[in-house]
XYZ file of N, CA and C in Angstrom:
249
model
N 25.714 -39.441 -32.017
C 24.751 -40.044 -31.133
C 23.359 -39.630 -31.610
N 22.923 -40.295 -31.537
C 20.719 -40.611 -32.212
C 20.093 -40.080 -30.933
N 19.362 -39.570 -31.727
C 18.291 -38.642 -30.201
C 17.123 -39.797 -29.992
N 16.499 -40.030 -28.702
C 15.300 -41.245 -29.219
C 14.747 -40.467 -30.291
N 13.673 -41.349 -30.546
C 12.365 -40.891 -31.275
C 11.838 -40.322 -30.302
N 11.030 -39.761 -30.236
C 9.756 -38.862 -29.696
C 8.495 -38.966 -30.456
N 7.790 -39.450 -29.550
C 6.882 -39.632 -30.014
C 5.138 -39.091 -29.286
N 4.355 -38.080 -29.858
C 3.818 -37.441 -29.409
C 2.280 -38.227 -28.688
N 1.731 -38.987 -29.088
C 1.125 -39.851 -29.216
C 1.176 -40.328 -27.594
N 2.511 -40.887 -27.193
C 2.584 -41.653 -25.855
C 2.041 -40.433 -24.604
N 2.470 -39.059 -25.019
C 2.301 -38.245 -24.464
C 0.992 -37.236 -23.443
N 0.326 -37.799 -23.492
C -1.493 -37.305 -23.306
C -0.784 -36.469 -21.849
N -1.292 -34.764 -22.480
C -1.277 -34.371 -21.110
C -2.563 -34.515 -20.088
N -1.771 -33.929 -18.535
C -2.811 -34.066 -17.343
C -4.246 -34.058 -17.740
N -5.092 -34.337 -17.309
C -6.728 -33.854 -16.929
C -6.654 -32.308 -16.205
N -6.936 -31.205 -16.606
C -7.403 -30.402 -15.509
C -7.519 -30.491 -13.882
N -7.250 -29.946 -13.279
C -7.328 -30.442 -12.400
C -9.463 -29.898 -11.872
N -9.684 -31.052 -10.536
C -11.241 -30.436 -10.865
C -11.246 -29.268 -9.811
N -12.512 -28.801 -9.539
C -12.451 -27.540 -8.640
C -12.123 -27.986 -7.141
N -13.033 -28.909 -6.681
C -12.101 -29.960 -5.391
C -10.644 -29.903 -5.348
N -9.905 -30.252 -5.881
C -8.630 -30.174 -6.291
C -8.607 -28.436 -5.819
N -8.714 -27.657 -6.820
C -8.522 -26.648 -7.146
C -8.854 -25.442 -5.431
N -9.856 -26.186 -4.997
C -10.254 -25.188 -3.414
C -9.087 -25.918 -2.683
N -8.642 -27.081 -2.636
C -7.764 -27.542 -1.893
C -6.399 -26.896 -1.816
N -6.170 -26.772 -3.246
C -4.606 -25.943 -3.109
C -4.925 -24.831 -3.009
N -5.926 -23.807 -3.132
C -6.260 -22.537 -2.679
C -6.213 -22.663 -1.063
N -6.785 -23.493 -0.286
C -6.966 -23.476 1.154
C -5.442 -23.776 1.505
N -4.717 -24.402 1.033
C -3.376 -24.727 1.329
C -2.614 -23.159 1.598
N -2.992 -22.575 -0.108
C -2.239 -21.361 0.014
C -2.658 -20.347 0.792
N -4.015 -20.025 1.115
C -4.334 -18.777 2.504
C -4.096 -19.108 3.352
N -3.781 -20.657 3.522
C -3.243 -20.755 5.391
C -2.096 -20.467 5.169
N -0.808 -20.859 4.269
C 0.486 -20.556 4.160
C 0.562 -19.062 4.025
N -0.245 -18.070 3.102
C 0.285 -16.712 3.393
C -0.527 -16.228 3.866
N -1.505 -16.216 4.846
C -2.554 -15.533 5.722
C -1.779 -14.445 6.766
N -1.040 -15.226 7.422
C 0.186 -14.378 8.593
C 0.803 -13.409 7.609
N 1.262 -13.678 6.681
C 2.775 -12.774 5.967
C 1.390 -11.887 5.291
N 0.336 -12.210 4.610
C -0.622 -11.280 4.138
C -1.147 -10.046 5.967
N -1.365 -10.712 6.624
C -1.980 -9.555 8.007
C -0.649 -8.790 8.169
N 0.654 -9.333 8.511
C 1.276 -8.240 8.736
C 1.720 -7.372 7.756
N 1.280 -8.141 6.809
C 1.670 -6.603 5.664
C 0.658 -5.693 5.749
N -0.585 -5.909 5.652
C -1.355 -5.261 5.612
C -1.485 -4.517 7.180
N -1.114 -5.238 7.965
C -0.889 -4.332 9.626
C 0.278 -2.839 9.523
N 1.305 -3.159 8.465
C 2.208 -2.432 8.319
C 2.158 -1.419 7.582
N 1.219 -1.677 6.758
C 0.649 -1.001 5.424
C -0.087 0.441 6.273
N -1.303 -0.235 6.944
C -1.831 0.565 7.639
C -1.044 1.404 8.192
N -0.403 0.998 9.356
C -0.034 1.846 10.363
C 0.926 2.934 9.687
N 1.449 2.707 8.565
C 2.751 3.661 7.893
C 1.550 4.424 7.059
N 0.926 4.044 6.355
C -0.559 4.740 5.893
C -0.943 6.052 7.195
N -1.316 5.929 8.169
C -1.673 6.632 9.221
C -0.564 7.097 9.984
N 0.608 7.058 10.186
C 1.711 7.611 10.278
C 1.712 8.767 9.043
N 1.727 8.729 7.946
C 2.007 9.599 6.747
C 0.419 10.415 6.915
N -0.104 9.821 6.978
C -1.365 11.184 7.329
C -1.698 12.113 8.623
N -0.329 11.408 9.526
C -0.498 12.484 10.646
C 0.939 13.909 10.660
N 1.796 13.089 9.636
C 2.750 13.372 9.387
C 2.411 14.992 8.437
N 1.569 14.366 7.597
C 0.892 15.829 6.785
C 0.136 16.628 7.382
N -0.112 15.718 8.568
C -1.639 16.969 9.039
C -0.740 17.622 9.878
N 0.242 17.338 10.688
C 0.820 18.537 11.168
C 1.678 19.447 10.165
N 2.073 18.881 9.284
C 2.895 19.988 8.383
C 2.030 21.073 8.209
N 0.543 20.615 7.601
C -0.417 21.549 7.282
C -0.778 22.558 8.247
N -0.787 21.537 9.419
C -1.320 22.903 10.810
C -0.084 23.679 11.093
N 1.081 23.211 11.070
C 2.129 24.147 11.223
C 2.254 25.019 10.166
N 2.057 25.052 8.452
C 2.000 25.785 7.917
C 1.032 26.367 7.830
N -0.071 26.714 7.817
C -1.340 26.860 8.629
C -1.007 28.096 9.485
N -0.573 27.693 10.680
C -0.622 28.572 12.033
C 0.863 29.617 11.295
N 1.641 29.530 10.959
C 3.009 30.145 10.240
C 2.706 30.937 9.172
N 1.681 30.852 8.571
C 0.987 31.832 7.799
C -0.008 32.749 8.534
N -0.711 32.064 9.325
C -1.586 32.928 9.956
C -1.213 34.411 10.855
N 0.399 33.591 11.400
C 0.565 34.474 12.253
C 1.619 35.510 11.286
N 2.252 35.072 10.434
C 2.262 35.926 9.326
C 1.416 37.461 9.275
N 0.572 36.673 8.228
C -0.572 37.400 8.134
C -1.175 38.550 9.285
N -1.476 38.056 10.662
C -1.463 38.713 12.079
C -0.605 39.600 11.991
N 0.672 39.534 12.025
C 1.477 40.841 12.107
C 1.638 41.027 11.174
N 1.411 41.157 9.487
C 1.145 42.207 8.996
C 0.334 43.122 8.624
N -0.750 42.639 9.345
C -2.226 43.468 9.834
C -1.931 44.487 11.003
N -1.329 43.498 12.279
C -0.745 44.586 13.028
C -0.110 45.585 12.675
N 1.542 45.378 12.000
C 2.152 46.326 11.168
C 1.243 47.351 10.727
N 0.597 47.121 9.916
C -0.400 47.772 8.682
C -1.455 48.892 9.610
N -1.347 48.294 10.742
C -2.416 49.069 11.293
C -1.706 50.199 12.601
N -0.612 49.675 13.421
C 0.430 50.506 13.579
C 0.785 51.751 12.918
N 1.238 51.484 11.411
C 1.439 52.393 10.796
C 0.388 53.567 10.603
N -0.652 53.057 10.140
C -2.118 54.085 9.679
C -2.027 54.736 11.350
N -2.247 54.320 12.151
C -2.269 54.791 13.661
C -1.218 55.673 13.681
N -0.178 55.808 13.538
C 1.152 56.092 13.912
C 0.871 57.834 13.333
């Protein structure tokens, strides 16, 4: 079996499309992912600020767990010299 001819000639690709064109399917696409873009970014956030409250207490709990550490072995330390 013979393949057609092909012929390049008949072929002229598209025109560009123009910028009219071009804002149109852009406006198409921010209304289609505008919603699915906010709640990501709503989700983004809030797990963002979840994880930074998440550290700030680790920190104050390790923080205060050292401190009081530290506290009684000053006490200790000073017990003893007293003693």
């Amino acid at each position: 079996m013979a393949l057609p001819e092909f012929n390049t000639a008949n072929h002229v690709p598209p025109p560009p499309p123009t910028r009219l064109e071009q804002l149109k399917r852009l406006d198409k696409n921010s209304q289609a992912y505008t919603p699915i873009l906010i709640s990501l970014f709503e989700f983004t956030t809030v797990a963002m600020l979840g994880t930074a409250v998440v550290l700030a207490l680790g920190t104050g709990l390790l923080f205060g767990l050292g401190l009081a550490v530290y506290l009684l072995a000053r006490g200790v330390k000073m017990a003893i010299a007293s003693w």
